[in-house]
PDB file of C-alpha atoms in Angstrom:
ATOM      1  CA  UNK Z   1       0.000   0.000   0.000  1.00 56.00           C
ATOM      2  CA  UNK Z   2       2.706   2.526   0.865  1.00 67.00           C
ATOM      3  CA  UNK Z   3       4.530   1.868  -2.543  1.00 66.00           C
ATOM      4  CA  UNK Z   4       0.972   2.594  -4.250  1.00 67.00           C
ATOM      5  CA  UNK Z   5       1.000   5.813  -2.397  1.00 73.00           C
ATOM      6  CA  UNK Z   6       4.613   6.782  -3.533  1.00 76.00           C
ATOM      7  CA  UNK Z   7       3.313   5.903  -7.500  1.00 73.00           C
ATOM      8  CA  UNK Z   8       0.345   8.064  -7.275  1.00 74.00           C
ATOM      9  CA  UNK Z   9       2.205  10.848  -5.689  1.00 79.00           C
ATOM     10  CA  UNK Z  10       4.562  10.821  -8.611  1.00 76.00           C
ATOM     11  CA  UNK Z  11       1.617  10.491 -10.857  1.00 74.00           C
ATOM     12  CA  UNK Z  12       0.086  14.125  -9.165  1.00 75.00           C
ATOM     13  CA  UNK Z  13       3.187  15.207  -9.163  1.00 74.00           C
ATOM     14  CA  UNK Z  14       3.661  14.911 -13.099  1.00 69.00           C
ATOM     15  CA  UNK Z  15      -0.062  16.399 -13.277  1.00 70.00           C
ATOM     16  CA  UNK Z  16       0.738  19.135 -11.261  1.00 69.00           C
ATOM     17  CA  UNK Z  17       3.364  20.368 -13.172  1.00 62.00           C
ATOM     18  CA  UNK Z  18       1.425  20.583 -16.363  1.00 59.00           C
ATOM     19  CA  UNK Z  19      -1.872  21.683 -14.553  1.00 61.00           C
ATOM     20  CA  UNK Z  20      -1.295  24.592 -12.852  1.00 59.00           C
ATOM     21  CA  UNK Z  21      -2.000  27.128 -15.438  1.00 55.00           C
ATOM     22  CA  UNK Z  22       1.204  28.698 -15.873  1.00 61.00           C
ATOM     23  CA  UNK Z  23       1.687  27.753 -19.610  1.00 73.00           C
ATOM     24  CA  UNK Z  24       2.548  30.517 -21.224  1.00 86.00           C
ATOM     25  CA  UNK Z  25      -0.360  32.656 -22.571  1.00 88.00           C
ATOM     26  CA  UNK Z  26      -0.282  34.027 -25.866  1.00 89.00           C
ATOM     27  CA  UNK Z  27      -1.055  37.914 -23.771  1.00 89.00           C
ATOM     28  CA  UNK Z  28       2.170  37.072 -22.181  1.00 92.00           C
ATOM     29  CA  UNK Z  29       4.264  37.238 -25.127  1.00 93.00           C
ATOM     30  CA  UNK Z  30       6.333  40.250 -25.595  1.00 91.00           C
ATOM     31  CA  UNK Z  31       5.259  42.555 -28.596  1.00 89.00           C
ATOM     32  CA  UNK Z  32       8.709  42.995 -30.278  1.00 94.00           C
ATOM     33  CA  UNK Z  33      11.282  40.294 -32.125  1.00 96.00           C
ATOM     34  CA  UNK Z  34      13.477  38.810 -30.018  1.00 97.00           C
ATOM     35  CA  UNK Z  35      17.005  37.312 -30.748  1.00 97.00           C
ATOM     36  CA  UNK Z  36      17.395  33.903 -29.596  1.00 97.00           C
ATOM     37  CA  UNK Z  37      19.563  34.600 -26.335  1.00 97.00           C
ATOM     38  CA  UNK Z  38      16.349  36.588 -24.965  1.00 97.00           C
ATOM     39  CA  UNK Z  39      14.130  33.486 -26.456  1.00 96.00           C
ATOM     40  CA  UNK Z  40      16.023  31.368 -24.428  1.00 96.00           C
ATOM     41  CA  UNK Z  41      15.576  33.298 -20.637  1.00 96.00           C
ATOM     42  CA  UNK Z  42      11.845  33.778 -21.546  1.00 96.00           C
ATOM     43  CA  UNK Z  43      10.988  30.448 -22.387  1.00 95.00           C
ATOM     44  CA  UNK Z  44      13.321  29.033 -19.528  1.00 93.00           C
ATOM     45  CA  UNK Z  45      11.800  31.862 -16.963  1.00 91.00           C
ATOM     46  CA  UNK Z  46       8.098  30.438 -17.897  1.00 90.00           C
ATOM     47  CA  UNK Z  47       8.199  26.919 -18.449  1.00 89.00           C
ATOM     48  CA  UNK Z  48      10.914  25.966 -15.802  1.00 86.00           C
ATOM     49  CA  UNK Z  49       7.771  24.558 -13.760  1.00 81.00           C
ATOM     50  CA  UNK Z  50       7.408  22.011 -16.567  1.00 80.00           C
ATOM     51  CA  UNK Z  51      10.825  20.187 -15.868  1.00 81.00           C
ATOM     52  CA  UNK Z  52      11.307  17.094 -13.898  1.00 77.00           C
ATOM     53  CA  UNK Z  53      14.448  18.133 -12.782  1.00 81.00           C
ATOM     54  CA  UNK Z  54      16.281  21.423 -12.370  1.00 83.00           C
ATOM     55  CA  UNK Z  55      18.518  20.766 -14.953  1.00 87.00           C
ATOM     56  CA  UNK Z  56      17.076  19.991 -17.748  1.00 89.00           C
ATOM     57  CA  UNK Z  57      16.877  22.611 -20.581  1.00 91.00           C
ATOM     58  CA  UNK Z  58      13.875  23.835 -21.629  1.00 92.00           C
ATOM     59  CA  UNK Z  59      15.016  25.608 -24.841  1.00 94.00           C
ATOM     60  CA  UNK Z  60      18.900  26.574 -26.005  1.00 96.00           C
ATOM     61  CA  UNK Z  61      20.029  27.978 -28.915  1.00 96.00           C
ATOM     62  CA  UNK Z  62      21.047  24.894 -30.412  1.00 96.00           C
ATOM     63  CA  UNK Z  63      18.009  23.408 -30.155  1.00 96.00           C
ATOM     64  CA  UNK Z  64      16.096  26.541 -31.966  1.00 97.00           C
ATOM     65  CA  UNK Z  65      18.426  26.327 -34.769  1.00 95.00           C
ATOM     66  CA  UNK Z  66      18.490  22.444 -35.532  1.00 94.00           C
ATOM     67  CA  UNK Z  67      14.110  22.972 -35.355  1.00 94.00           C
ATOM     68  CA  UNK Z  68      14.888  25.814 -37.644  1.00 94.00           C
ATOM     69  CA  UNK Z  69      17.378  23.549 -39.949  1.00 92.00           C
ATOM     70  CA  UNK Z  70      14.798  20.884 -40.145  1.00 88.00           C
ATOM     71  CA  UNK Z  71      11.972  22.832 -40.767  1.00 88.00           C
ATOM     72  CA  UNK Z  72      10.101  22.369 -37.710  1.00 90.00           C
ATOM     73  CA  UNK Z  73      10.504  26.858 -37.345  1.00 94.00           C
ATOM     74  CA  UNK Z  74      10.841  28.797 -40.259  1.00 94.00           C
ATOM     75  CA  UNK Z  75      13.858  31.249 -40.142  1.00 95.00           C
ATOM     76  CA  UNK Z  76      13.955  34.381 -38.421  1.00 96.00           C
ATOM     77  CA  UNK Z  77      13.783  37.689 -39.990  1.00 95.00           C
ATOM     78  CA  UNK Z  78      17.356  39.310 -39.697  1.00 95.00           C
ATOM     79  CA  UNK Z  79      18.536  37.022 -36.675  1.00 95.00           C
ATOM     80  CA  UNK Z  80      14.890  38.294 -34.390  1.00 97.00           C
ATOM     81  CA  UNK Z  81      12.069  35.947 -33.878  1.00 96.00           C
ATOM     82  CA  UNK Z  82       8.444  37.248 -33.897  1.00 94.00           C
ATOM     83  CA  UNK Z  83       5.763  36.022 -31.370  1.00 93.00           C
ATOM     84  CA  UNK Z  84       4.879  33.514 -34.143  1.00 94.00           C
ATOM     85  CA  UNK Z  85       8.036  31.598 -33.817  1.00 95.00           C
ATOM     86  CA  UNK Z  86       7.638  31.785 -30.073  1.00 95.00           C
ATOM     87  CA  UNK Z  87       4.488  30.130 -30.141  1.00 94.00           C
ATOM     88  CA  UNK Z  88       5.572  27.150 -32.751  1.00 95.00           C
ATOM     89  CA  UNK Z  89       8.475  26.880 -30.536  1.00 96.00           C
ATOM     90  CA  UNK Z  90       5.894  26.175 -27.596  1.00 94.00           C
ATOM     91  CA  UNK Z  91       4.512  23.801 -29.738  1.00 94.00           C
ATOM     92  CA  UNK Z  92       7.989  22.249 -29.910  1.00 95.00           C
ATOM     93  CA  UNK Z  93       8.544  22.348 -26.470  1.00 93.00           C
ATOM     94  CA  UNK Z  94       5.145  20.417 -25.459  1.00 89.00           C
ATOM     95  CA  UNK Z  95       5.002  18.074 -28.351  1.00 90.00           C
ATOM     96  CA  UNK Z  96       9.106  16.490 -28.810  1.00 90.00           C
ATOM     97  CA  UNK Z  97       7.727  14.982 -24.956  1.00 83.00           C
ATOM     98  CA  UNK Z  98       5.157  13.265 -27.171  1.00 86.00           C
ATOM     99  CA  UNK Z  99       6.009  12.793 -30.872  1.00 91.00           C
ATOM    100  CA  UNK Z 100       9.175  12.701 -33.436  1.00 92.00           C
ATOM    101  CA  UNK Z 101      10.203  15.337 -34.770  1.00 88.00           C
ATOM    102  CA  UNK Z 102       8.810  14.166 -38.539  1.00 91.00           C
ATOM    103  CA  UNK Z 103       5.325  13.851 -36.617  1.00 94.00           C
ATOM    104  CA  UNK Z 104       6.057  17.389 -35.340  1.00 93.00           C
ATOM    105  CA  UNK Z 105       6.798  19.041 -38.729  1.00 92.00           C
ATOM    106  CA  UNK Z 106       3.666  17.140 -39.953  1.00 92.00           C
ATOM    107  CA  UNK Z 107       1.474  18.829 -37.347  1.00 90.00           C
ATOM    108  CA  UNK Z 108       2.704  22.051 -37.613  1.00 92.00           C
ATOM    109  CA  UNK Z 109       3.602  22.460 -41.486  1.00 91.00           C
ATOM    110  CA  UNK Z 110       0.119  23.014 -42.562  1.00 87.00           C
ATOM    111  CA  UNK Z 111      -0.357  25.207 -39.152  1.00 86.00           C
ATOM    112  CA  UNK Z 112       3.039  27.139 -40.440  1.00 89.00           C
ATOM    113  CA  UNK Z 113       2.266  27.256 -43.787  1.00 87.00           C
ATOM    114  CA  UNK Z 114      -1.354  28.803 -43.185  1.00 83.00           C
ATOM    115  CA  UNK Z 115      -1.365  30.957 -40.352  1.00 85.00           C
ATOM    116  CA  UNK Z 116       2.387  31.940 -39.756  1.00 86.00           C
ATOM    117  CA  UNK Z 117       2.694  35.584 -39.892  1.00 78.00           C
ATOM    118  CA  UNK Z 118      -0.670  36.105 -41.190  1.00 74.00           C
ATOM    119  CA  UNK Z 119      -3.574  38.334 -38.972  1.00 68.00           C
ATOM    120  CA  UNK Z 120      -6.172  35.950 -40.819  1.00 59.00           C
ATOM    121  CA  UNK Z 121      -7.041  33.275 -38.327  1.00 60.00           C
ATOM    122  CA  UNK Z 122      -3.775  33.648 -36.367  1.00 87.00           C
ATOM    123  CA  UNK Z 123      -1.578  31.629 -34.941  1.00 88.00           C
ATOM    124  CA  UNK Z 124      -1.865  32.943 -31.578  1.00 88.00           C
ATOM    125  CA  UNK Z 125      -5.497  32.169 -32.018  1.00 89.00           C
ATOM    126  CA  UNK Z 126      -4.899  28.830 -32.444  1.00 88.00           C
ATOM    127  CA  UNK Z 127      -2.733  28.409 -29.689  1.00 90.00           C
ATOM    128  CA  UNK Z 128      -4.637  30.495 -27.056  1.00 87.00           C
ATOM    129  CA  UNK Z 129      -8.204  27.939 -28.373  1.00 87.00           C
ATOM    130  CA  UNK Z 130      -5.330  24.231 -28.428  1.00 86.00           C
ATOM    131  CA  UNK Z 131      -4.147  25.663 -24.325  1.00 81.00           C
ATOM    132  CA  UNK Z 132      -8.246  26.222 -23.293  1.00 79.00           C
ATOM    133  CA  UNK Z 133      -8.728  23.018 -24.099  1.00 78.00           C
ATOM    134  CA  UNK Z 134      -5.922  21.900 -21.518  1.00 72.00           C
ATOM    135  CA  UNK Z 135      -8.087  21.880 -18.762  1.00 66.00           C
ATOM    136  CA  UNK Z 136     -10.524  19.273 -19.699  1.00 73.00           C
ATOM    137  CA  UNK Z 137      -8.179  16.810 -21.412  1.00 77.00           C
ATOM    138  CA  UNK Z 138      -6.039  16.931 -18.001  1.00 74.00           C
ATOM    139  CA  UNK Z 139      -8.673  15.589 -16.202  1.00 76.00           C
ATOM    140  CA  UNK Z 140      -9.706  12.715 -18.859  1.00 82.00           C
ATOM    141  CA  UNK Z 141      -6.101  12.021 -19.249  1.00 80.00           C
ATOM    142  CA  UNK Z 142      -5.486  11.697 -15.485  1.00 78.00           C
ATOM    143  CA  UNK Z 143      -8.625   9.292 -14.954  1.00 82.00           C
ATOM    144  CA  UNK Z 144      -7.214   7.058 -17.633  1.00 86.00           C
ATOM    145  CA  UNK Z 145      -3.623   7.148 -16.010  1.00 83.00           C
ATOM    146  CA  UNK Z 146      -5.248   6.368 -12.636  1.00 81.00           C
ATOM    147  CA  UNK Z 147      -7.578   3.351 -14.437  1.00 86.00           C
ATOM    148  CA  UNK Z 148      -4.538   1.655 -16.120  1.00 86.00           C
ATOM    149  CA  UNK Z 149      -2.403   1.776 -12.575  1.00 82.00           C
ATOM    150  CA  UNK Z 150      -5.708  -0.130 -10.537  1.00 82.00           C
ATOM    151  CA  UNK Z 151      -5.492  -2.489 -13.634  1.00 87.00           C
ATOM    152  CA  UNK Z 152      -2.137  -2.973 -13.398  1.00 84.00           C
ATOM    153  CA  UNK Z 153      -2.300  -3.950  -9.473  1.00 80.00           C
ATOM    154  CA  UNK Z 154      -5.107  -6.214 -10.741  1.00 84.00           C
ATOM    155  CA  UNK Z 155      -3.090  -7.756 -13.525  1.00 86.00           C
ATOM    156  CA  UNK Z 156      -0.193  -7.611 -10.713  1.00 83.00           C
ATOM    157  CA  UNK Z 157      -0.669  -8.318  -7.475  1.00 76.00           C
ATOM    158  CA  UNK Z 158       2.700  -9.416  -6.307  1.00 74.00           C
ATOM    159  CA  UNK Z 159       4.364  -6.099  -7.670  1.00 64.00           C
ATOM    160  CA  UNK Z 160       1.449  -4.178  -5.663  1.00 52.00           C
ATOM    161  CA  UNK Z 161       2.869  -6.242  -2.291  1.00 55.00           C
ATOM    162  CA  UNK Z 162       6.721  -4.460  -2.893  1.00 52.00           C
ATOM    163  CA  UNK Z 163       8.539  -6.778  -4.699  1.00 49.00           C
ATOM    164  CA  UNK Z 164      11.187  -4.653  -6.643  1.00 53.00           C
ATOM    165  CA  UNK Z 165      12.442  -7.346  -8.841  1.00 50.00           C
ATOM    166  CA  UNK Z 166      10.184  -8.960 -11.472  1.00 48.00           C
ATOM    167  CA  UNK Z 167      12.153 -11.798 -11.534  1.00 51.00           C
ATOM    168  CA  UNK Z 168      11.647 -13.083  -8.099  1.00 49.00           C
ATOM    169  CA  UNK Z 169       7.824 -12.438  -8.230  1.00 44.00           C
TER     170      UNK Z 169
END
């Protein structure tokens, strides 16, 4: 029992960090291009909640320029990134936890390619409606996290009493 408490603690724990409602809102970005140095210490000041550990990078500039080289970002204008980029690289951020980066270029070439720079349907639209829905798919997702560990005990039962090693259970 006191090793399912310790799993479902890290399971909140996980949660919490993406469920707190400090993503970064689209009002939040600043209104003028930014070089990549300043990208870096915004994105790092907002999402540094998001990491498991304090280490971990949330965005350098190696990583903007290898999206950028594979077509993930499109280039900046004169070496300064608009609020557009900022947002795709948000995208980035969230999705490389969940998908390759092909999967990622599929996803967001049509958003690029349509709303990128454009006032038409814009991209900040898009991202402030894809974060309002963050609420709701939090909750479903953590209900089918919580049903697939009581399934698991089920399935189980000898890992559920403490035994560490699968091989002596």
């Amino acid at each position: 029992m006191e090793k399912d408490n310790a799993i479902q603690t890290i399971i909140e724990e996980v949660f919490s960090r993406y469920t707190d409602g400090s993503y970064i809102k689209a009002s939040m970005l600043p209104d003028l291009d930014l070089y990549v140095d300043q990208i870096t210490t915004f994105l790092t000041r907002h999402l540094s909640k998001t990491t498991r550990f304090e280490d971990d990078k949330i965005m350098t500039k190696t990583m903007i320029n290898n999206y950028t080289k594979n077509h993930l970002l499109p280039p900046p204008d004169r070496k300064k990134y608009s609020r557009d980029h900022i947002l795709l690289m948000i995208f980035i951020y969230y999705f490389k936890n969940l998908l390759s980066f092909t999967d990622i270029e599929t996803v967001l070439s049509y958003i690029t390619e349509k709303h990128f720079g454009t006032s038409e349907s814009s991209l900040a639209e898009i991202y402030t409606k894809v974060f309002s829905m963050e609420h709701d798919q939090m909750d479903r997702l953590k209900e089918d996290v919580k049903e697939k560990f009581e399934k698991a005990k089920e399935t189980f039962p000898t890992a559920a009493e403490g035994s560490e090693d699968p091989e002596n259970a």
